[in-house]
Structures are given as structure tokens and as C-alpha cells.
Short mmCIF file of C-alpha atoms in Angstrom, two decimals:
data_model
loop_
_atom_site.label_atom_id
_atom_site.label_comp_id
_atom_site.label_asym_id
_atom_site.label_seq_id
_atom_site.Cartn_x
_atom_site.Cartn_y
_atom_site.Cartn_z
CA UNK H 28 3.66 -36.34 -47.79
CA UNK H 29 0.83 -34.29 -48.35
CA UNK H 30 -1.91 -36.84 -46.88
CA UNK H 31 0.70 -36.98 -43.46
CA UNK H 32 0.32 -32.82 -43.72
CA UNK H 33 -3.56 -33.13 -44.21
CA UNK H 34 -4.13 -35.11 -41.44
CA UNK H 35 -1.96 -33.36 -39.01
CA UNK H 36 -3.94 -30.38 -39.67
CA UNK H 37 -7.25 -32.21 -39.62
CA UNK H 38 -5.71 -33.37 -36.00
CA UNK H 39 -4.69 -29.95 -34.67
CA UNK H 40 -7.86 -28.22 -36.16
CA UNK H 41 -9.81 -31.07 -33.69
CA UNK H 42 -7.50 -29.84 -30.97
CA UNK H 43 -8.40 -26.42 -31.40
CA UNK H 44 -12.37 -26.52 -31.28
CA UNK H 45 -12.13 -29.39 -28.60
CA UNK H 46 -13.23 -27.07 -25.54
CA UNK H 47 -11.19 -26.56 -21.99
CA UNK H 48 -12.53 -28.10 -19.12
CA UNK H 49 -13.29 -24.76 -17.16
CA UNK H 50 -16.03 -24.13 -19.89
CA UNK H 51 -17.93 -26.91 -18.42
CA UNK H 52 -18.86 -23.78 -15.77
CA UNK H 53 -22.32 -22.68 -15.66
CA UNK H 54 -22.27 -18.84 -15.68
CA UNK H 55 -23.99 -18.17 -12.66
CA UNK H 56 -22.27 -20.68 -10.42
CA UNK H 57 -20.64 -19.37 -7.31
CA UNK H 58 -17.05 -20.89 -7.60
CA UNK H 59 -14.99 -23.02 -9.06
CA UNK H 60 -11.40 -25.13 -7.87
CA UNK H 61 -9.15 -25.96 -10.64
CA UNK H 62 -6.90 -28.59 -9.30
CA UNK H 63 -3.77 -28.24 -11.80
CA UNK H 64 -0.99 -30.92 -12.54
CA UNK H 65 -1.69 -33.09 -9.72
CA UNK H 66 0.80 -35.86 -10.47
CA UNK H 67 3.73 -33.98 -10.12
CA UNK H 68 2.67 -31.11 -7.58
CA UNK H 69 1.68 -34.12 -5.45
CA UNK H 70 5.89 -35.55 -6.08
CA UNK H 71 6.57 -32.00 -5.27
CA UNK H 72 4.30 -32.12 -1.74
CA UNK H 73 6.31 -34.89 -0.23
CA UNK H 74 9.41 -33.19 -0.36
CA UNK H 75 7.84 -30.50 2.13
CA UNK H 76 8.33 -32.07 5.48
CA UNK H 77 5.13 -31.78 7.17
CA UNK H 78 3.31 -33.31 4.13
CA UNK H 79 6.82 -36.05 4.13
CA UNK H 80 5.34 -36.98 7.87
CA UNK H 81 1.78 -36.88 7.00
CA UNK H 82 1.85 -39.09 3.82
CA UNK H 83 4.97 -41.48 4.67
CA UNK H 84 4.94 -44.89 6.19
CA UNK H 85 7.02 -43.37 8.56
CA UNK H 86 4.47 -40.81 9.53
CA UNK H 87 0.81 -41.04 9.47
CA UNK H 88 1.05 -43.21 6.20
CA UNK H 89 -1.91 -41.35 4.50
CA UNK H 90 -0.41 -42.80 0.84
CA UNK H 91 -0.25 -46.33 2.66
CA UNK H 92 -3.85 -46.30 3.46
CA UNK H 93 -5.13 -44.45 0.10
CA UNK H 94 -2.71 -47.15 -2.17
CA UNK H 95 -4.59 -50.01 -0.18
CA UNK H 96 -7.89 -48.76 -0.87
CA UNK H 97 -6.97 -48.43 -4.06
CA UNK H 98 -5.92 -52.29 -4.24
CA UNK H 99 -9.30 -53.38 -2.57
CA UNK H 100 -11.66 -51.78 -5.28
CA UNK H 101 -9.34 -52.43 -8.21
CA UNK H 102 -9.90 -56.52 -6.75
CA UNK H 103 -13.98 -55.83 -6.19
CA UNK H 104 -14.35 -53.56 -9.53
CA UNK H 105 -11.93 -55.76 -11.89
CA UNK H 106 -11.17 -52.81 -13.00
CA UNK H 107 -6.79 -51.59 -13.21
CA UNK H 108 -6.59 -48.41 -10.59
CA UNK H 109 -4.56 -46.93 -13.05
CA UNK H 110 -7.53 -46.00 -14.74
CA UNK H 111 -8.16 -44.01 -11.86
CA UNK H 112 -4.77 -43.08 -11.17
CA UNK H 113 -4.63 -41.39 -14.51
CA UNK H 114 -8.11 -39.65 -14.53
CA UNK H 115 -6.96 -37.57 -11.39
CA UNK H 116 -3.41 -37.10 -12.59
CA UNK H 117 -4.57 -34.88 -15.02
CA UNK H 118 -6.35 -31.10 -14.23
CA UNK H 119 -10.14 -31.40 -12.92
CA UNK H 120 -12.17 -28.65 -11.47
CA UNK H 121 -14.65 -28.75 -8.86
CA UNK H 122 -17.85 -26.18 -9.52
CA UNK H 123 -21.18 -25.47 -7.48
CA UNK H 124 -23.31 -22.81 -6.30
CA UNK H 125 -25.74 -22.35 -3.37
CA UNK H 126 -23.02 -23.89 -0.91
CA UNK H 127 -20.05 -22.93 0.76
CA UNK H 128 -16.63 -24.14 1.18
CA UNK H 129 -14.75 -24.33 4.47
CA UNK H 130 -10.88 -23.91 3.76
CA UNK H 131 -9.73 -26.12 6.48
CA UNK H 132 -11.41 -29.44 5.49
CA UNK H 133 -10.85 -28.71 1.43
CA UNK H 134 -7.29 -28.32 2.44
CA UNK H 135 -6.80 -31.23 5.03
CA UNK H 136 -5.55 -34.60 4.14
CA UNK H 137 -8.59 -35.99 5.66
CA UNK H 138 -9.28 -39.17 2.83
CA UNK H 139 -12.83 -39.63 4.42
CA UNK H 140 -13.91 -35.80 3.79
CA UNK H 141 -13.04 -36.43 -0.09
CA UNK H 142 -15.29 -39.61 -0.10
CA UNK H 143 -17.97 -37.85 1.11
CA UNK H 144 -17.53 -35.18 -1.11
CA UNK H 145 -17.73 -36.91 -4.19
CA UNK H 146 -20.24 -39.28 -2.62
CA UNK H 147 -22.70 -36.59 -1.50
CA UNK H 148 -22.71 -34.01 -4.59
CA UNK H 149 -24.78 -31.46 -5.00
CA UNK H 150 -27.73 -30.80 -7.12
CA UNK H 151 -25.83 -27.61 -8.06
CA UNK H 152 -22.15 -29.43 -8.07
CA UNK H 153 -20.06 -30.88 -11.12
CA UNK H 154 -17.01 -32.31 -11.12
CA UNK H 155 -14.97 -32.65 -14.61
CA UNK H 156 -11.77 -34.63 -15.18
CA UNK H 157 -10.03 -36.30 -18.08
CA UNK H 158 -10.87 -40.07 -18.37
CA UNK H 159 -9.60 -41.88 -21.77
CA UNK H 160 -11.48 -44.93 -20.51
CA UNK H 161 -14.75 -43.64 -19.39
CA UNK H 162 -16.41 -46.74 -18.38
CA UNK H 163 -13.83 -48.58 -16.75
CA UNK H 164 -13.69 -45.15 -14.28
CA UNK H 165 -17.20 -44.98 -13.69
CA UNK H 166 -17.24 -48.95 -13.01
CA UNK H 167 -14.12 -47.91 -10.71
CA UNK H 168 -15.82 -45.02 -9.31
CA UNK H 169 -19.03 -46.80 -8.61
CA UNK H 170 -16.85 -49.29 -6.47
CA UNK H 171 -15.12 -46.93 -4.80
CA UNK H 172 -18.71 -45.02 -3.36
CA UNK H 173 -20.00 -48.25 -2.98
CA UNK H 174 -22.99 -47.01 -5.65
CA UNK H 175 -24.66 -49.01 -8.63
CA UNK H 176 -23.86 -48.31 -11.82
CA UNK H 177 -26.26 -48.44 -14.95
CA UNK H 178 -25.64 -47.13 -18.05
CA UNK H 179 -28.25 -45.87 -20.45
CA UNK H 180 -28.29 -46.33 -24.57
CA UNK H 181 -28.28 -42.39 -24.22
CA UNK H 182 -24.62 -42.14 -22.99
CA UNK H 183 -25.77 -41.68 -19.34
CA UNK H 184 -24.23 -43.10 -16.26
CA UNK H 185 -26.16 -43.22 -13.10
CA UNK H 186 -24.82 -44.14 -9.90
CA UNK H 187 -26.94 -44.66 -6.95
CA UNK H 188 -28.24 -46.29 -3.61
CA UNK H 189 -31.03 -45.29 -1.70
CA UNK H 190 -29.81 -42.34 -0.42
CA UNK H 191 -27.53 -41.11 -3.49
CA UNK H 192 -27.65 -40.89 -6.94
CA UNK H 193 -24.93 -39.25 -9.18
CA UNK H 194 -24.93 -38.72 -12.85
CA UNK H 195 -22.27 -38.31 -15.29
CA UNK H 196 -21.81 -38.52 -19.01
CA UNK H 197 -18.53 -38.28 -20.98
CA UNK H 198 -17.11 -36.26 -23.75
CA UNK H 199 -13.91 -35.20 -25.96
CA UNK H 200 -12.15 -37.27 -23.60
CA UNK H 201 -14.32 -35.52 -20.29
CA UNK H 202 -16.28 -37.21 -17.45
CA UNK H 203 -18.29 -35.01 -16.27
CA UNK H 204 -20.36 -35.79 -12.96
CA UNK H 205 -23.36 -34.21 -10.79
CA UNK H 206 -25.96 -34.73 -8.52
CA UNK H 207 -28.44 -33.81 -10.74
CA UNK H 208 -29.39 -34.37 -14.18
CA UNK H 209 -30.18 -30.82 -14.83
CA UNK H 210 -26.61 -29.80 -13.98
CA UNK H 211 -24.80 -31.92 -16.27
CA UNK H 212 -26.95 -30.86 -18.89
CA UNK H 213 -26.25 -27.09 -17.78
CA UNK H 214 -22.54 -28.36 -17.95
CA UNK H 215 -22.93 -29.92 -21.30
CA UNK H 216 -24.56 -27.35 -22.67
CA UNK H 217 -22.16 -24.60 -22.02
CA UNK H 218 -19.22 -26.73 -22.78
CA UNK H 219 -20.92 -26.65 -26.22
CA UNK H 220 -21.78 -22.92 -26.11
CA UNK H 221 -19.57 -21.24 -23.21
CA UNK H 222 -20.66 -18.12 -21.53
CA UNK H 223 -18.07 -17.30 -19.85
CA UNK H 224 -19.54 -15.83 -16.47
CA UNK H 225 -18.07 -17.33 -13.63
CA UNK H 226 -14.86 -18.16 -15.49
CA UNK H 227 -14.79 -14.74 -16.98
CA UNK H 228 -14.12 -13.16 -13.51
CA UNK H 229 -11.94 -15.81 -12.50
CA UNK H 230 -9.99 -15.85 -15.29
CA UNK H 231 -6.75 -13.66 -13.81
CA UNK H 232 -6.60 -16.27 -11.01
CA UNK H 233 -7.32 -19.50 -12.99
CA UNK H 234 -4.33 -18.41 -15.59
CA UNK H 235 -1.91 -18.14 -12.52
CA UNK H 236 0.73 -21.04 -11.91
CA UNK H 237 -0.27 -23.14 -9.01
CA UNK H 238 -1.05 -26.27 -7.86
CA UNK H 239 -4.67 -25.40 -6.67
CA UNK H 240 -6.83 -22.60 -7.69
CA UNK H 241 -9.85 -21.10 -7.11
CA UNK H 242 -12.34 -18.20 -7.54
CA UNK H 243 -15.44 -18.17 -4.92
CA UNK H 244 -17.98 -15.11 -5.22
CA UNK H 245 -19.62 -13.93 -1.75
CA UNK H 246 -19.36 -16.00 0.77
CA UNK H 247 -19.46 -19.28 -0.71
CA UNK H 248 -15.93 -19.85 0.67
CA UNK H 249 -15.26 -20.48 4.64
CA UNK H 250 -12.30 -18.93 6.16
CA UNK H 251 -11.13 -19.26 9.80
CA UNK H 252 -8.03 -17.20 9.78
CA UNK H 253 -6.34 -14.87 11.63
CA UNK H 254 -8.52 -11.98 13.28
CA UNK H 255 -12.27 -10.84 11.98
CA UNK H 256 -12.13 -7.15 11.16
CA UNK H 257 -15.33 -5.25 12.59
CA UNK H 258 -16.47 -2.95 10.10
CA UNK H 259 -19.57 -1.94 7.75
CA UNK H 260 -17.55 -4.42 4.95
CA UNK H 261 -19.04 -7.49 3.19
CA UNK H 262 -17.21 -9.53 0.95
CA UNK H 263 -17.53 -9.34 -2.77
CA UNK H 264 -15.15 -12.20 -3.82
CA UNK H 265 -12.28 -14.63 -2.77
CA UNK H 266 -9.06 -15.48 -4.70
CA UNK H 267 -7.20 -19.07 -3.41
CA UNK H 268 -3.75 -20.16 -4.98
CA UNK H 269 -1.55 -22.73 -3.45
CA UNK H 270 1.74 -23.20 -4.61
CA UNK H 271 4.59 -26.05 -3.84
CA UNK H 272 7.61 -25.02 -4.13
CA UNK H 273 11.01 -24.75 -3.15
CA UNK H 274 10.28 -27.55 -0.37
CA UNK H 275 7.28 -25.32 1.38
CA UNK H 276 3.52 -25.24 0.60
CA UNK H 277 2.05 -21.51 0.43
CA UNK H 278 -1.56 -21.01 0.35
CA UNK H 279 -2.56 -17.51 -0.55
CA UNK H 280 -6.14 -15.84 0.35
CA UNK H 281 -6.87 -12.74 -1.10
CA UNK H 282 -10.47 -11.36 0.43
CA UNK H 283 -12.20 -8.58 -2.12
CA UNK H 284 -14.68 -6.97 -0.13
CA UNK H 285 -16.40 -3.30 -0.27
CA UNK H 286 -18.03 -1.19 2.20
CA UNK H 287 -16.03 1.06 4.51
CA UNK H 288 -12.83 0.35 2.96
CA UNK H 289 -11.01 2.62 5.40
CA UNK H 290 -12.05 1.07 8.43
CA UNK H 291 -10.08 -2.34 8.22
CA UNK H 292 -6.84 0.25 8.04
CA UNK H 293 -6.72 1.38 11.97
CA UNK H 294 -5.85 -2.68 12.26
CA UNK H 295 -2.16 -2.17 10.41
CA UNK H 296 0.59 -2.13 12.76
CA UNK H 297 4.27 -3.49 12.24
CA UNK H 298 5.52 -6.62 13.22
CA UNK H 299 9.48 -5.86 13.39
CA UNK H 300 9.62 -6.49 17.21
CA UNK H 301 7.81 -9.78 16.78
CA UNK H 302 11.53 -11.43 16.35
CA UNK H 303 12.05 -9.73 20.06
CA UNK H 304 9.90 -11.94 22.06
CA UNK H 305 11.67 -15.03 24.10
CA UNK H 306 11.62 -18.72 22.31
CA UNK H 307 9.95 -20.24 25.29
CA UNK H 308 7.58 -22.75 23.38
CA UNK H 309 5.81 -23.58 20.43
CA UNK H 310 3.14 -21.29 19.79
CA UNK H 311 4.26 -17.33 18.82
CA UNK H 312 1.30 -15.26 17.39
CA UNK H 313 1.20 -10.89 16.95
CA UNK H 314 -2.27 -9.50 16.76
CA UNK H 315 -3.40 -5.34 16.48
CA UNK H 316 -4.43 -4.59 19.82
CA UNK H 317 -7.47 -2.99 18.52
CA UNK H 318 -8.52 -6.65 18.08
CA UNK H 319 -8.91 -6.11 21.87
CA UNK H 320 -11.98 -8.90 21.93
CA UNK H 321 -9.46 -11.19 19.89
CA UNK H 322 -6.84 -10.73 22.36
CA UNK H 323 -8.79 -11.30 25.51
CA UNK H 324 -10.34 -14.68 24.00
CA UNK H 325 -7.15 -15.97 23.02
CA UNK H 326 -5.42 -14.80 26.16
CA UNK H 327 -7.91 -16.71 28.36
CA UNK H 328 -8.14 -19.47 26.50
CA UNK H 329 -5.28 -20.86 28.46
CA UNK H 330 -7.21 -21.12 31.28
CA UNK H 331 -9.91 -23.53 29.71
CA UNK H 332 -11.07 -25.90 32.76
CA UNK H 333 -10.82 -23.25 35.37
CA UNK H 334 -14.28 -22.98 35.59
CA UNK H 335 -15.06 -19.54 37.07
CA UNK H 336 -11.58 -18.35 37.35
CA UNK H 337 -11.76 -17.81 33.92
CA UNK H 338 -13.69 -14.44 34.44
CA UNK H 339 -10.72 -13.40 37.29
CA UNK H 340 -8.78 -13.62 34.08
CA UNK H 341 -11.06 -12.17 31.94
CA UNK H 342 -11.47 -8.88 33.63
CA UNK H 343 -7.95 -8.15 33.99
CA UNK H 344 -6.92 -9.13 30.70
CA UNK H 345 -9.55 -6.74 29.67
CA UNK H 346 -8.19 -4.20 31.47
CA UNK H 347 -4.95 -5.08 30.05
CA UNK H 348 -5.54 -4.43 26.24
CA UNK H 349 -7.82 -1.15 26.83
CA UNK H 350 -4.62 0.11 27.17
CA UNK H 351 -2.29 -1.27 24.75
CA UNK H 352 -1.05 -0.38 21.73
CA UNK H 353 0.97 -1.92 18.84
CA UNK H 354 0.71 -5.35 18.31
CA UNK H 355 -0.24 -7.84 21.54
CA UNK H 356 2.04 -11.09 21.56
CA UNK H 357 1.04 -14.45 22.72
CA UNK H 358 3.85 -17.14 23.22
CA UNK H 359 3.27 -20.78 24.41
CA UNK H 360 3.80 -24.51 24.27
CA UNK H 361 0.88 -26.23 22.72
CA UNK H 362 1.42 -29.51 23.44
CA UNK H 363 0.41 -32.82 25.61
CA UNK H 364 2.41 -31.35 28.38
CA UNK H 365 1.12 -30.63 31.52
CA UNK H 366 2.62 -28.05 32.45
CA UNK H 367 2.25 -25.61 29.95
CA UNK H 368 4.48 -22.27 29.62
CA UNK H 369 2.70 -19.14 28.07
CA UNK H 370 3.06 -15.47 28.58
CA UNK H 371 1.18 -12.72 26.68
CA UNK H 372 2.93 -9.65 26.35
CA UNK H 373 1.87 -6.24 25.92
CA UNK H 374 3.18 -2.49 24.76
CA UNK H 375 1.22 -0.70 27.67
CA UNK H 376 0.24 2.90 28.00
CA UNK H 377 1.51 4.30 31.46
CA UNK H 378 -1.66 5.80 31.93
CA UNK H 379 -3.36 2.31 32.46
CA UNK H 380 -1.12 0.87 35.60
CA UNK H 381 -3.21 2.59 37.93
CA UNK H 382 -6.89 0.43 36.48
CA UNK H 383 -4.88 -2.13 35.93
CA UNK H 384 -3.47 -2.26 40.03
CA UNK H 385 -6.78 -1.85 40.47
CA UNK H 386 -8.66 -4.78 38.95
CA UNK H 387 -5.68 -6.97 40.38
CA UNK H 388 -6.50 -6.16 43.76
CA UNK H 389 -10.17 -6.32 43.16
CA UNK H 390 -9.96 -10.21 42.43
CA UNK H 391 -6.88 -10.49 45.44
CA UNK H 392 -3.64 -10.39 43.43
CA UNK H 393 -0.81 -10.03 45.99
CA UNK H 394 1.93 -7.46 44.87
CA UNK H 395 5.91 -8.93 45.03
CA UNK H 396 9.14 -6.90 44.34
CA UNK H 397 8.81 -6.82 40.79
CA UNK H 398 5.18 -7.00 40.37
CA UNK H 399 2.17 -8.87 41.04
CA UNK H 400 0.91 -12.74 41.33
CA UNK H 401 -2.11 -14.17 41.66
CA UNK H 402 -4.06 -17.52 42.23
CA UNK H 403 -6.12 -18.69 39.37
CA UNK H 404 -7.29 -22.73 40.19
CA UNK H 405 -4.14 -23.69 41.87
CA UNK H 406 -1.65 -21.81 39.36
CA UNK H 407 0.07 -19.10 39.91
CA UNK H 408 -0.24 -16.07 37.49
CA UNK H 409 2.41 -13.46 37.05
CA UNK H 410 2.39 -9.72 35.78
CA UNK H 411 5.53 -7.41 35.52
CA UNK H 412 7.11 -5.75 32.99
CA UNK H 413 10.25 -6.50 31.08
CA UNK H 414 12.04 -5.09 28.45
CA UNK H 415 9.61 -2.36 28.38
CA UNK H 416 6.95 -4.68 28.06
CA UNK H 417 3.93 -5.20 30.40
CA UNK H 418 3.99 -9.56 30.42
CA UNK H 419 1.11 -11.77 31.76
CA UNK H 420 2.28 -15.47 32.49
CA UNK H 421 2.07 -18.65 34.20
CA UNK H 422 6.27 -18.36 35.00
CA UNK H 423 7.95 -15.59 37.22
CA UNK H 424 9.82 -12.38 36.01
CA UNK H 425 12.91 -14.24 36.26
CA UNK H 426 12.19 -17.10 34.53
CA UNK H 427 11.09 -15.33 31.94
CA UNK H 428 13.79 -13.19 31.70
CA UNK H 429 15.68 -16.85 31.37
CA UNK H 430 14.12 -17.04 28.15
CA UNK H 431 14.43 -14.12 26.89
CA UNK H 432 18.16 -14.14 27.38
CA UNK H 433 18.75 -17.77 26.49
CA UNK H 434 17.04 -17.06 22.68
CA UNK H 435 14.46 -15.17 20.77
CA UNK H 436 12.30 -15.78 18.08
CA UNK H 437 14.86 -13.91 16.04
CA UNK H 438 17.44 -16.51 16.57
CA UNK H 439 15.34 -19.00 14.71
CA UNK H 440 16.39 -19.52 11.54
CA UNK H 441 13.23 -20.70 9.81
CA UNK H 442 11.44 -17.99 11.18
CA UNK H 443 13.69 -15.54 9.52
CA UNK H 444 13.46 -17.54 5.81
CA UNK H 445 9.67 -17.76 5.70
CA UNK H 446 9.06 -14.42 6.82
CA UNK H 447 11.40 -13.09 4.24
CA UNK H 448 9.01 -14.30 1.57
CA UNK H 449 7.08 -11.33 3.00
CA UNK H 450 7.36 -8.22 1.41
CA UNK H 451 4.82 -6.50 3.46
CA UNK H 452 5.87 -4.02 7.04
CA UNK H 453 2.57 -3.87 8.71
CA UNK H 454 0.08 -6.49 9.40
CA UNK H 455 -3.06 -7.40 11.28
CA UNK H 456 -1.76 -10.62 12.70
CA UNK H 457 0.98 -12.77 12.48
CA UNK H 458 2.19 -16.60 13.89
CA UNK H 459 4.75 -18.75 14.00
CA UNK H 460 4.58 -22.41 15.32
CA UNK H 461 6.44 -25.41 15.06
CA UNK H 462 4.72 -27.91 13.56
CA UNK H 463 7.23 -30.30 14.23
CA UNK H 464 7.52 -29.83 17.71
CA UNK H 465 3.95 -29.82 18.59
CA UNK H 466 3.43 -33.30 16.61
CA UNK H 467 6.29 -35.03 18.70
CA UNK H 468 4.87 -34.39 21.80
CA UNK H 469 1.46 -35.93 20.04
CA UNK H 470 2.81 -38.91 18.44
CA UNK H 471 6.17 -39.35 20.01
CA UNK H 472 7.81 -38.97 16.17
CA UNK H 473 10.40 -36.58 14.62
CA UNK H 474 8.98 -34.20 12.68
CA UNK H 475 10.97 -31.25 11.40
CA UNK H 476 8.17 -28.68 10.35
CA UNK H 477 7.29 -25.10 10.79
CA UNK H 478 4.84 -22.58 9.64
CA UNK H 479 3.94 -18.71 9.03
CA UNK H 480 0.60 -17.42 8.82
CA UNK H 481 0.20 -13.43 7.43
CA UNK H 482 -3.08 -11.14 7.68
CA UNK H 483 -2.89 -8.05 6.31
CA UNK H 484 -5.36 -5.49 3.84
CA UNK H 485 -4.92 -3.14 1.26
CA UNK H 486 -7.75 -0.70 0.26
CA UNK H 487 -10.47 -3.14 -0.88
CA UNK H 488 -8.70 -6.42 -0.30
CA UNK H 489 -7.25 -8.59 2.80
CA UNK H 490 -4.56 -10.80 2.04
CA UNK H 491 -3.83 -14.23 4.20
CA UNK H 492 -1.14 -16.16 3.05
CA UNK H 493 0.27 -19.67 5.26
CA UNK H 494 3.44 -21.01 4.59
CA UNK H 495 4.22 -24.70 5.64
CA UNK H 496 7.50 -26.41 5.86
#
């Protein structure tokens, strides 16, 4: 009895000292992405429908074509792909500095972007993960990048062609890889000795529940969302969490910066009218209409292909937002159509009409009962009001009103359940689209997805958060 209690404590003592895989973290590296419980956030992915379409046979088959890939090096390595399987079941972090991150590939489901991520690694990049079978994963792994593997008396695998070479060594159950010998070492050596740095200031984010996470100082993350704030601001650090849950996928920005911190604050305006606009497509987005360059660029861009026409457009459009206030909606159908519907709509000052009549009849708009229409390329674009609104569109007054009467974006019922996971009144932009709908007039397939996107800011901090269905 006593030997059984002496060598469970001899156990848990070798538990205790073994370290965590964040401390494999340099100090003065610029982020870090800790992927956590893959295995069953990934069970918990395919029950949100987009991700159902994306990875299903059905669908895109994304698992299909990663499961057969899978097959073909387990045949060329002889080595089981559960030894793979496992190793990235478990947590693993991805760490670097002196590059930068773009959001929208990191988060795609693009398999080729992940091969070349692990293929092409850094100087300044590690990756960690848990491997109980360290050289059947690096034989596996060699396969996979189509590399050569050697393995020194030292402990040290090197994989390489003539264009790439990767190191890794292993440890307390730990593969850790780099592009660089002097990395891993950096790695190894604070694994042995951490110094917290890095993880120290992520440490609030890393303990959060989520599937990933990640802490990025400066601007070593790339974000392309919602509208860019002009201001004397620079950004001091980034915050990512994505969560699965409850059938949806939220992905959570939060943007530290410092500067003029009161600035970003004349972009706030409330969104409780957004649920007013007609349901006449696809595509529903609110932005501040002191974003007046954002609105003009986005308005316009309907127009792509209309070679100078686009400037008739411009102009007017510009003359459009100097006067509006509140938040500017612009509703659509993105699609494969050809004939697609899209009106932007505007809270106008009265004080405006009069520059406004007169850019339209600078560029030959003809006035009509209830307002104006003119030719851009061959299509016929409207402007009235409605509802109290001042609407440019592609459709007439009274189709529009059509719309408006038939249903509005209130009405929709997933609209109303994602954005009552947010808490917050006033915003910088907002926008709704259905997934779904947009990838059955791509591929022709049912698809039954939607999603939110918020931007808002707090003294010091902008907050983006996506949800996904």
C-alpha cells in the first residue's frame, strides 16, 4: 500500500514540474494562437450549418478531401494517421514574431493555406503540439510536406528540400517545430526556464474558454472588418476568441489601441431602425455616416464595369452622405444573378435636397412624380424618399415600397436571435447576410446559413465580433 502511495506521488510530483505548452513562448515574440480541444470543438463545428455544408460530402466535402489525404501519406509514410490524428487532437499553439497574421486566411477552411503554413515556417515561428510517438509524426509529417527527414544522435529532426528546412525536437511528451535552429533552442530554453513575457500579457485571454485563442501585440495581426476609423490612434494589442456553441461559431476581436481615444466616439450611432429596412435580398449592412468615404465606396461598388459612369455615381453619392446623418443602409442581392436588386438608403438633412437636385441635373437625371431617375450604362437609377428616408436604387419607388411592405429585416427571425446576443445600443457598423442564400445561387445547393457582423469601441478598445450559423 504504501509503495502504490509512493509512486502515485512520485507520478503527480512529475506532473506538476512537467511545463505547459504556452511556456514554449519566447518573451519577446509578437503573438501567439492557442488552438484548444480541437477534437471535440471540431464535432461541435459541424453541427453549425455553414461549417455542416462546407465540411460534408454533401457540401464542399472539405473532411472528404482532408480524410483522403490522410489515407495517401499514411500508405507512402507506413506510418497509422492516427498518430497524426491524435497529435492535433490535443491543444497546440502557434507563436512567431516579425510577421503578421491576416484573419481571413487563418480562419478559412482553405486546406492548402495550412500546408503552406506549416511547410514555409518562419525563422521566428514555432509550432508545439503533443505527440506520444514522436518519430512516427515527424516520419508522418515529413510525408505529408513532401520533406526529408534525418534524425540526429542529438535528438534533432530536420526536415528539408532545397527550398525548406524545418527543425523540431521533442520533449515531456512535446514536438516542438521551427524554421530555425535558433528558435527551437529559444523555445527549449524557456520551456526549461519560462519568462513569461508574451504569455504574461496574454494570459487573461489564453485562460478564457474557447475553441481558438490568441494574443497579437501591434500589428502583427491583419484585420479586414467593418469600417477603418480615421484618427491619431495606433494599435497597441489584439485579443481573438472563437467560440462554438449552441450551433453558431462567434469570433470575437477586441482592438486595444491608444492615441486620441475620443475621436473613434463621433462614429457611435444606434442601430434600432436597422430591423426597418425592406428584405429585398441578401446583403443588409448599417454604417456611421461619418464613414462618408466608406459609404460612397461601397455604394458605388455596385456599379463595377460601368466604366466612367462610375464617377456619375460617385459625385452624387457624395453629395448624398455630406448630408446624412445616423447610420447609412445598404441592402442587396449578392449573388450570380444578373439582375441584381440594391438600394442604399439614407436619413437626409433637408438642407441638402437643394445640392443634391443639383448634382442630379448636372450629370442629366430626369425628375418623375416622385423623384428622380437617371441613366447609368443602360440601367436605370432611382432616388426618392420613403418612409422618411432619402433611397438610391436600381428599382422604382414603388417597387420598393413592394418590399418594404411585403417584409422587413425585422421579420427575420435569425436576424432577431443573433443580434440578441448583442448587448450593445450603438455601433459603428453592422451586417446581416444570408449565407445560405448567397451559396445556392453559387453552387445550386441548400444551404441554411446566416451571419452577423458587430463594430463598435469603447474608450481604448474596438470590439468586432461575427456570428455564423
Amino acid at each position: 500500500m504504501m509503495r502504490k502511495i509512493v509512486i502515485l506521488l512520485l507520478v503527480a510530483s512529475m506532473i506538476a514540474f512537467a511545463g505547459k505548452i504556452t511556456d514554449f513562448v519566447p518573451p519577446d515574440y509578437d503573438f501567439i494562437i492557442y488552438v484548444a480541444n480541437p477534437s471535440e470543438n471540431y464535432q461541435k463545428l459541424k453541427d453549425v450549418p455553414l461549417f455542416s455544408f462546407a465540411l460534408g460530402e454533401k457540401g464542399l466535402g472539405v473532411e472528404y478531401i482532408f480524410n483522403s489525404m490522410m489515407d495517401e501519406v499514411e500508405k507512402k509514410s507506413g506510418v497509422s494517421k492516427d498518430v497524426f490524428m491524435k497529435a492535433i487532437s490535443h491543444d497546440f499553439i502557434i507563436s512567431s514574431k516579425g510577421i503578421s497574421v491576416d484573419l481571413n486566411s487563418l480562419t478559412s477552411l482553405d486546406l492548402n493555406y495550412y500546408m503552406d503554413l506549416l511547410k514555409n515556417l518562419g525563422s521566428n515561428t514555432i509550432i508545439a503540439l503533443k505527440s506520444s510517438s514522436p518519430s512516427d509524426f515527424m516520419k508522418f509529417m515529413s510525408t505529408l510536406l513532401d520533406l526529408k527527414l534525418s534524425e540526429e544522435s542529438s535528438g534533432l529532426y530536420t526536415m528539408r528540400d532545397s527550398h525548406v528546412t524545418i527543425f523540431a525536437r521533442s520533449i515531456d511528451d512535446y514536438v516542438i517545430m521551427s524554421g530555425s535552429k535558433g528558435s527551437l533552442s529559444s523555445a527549449l530554453a524557456n520551456y526549461s526556464k519560462p519568462a513569461g513575457g508574451l504569455t504574461e500579457e496574454a494570459s487573461s485571454i489564453l485562460s478564457k474558454k474557447g475553441f481558438i485563442k490568441g494574443y497579437f501585440r501591434g500589428n502583427s495581426l491583419k484585420i479586414d472588418m467593418g469600417v477603418k476609423v480615421k484618427g491619431d490612434i495606433t494599435t497597441d494589442h489584439l485579443e481573438l476568441l472563437v467560440k462554438v456553441e449552441n450551433g453558431k461559431l462567434v469570433l470575437r476581436v477586441d482592438q486595444f489601441v491608444k492615441g486620441n481615444l475620443e475621436k473613434p466616439k463621433a462614429y457611435l450611432v444606434g442601430s434600432s431602425d436597422m430591423g426597418e429596412i425592406p428584405f429585398m435580398g441578401n446583403y443588409f449592412v448599417g454604417i456611421s455616416a461619418k464613414s462618408s468615404a466608406e459609404a460612397v465606396e461601397k455604394v458605388t461598388s455596385w456599379f463595377s464595369g460601368k466604366g466612367g459612369e462610375i464617377k456619375k455615381v460617385s459625385d452624387i453619392v457624395s453629395s448624398v452622405v455630406k448630408g446624412a446623418q445616423g447610420k447609412i443602409y445598404i441592402i442587396g442581392d449578392i449573388s450570380a444573378a444578373s439582375n441584381v436588386t440594391f438600394a442604399a438608403v439614407f436619413k437626409e438633412s433637408k438642407e441638402n435636397f437643394k445640392d443634391i437636385e443639383k448634382t442630379l441635373e448636372k450629370y442629366g437625371a430626369e425628375s418623375e412624380e416622385n423623384g428622380w431617375i437617371l441613366d447609368i450604362g443602360g440601367e436605370k437609377l432611382h432616388f426618392f424618399t420613403y418612409g422618411g428616408r432619402f433611397v438610391v436604387s436600381n428599382i422604382s419607388r414603388e417597387k420598393y415600397a413592394a418590399y418594404s411592405r411585403r417584409k422587413k429585416l425585422l421579420d427575420d427571425p435569425t436576424f432577431n436571435y443573433l443580434s440578441s446576443f448583442i448587448p450593445y445600443k450603438r455601433d459603428i457598423s453592422r451586417a446581416y447576410l444570408d449565407l445560405g442564400n448567397v451559396l445556392k445561387n453559387v453552387t445550386g445547393l441548400d444551404v441554411s446559413s446566416k451571419m452577423l457582423f458587430f463594430q463598435t469601441y469603447e474608450t481604448g478598445r474596438f470590439l468586432y465580433i461575427l456570428e455564423v450559423m
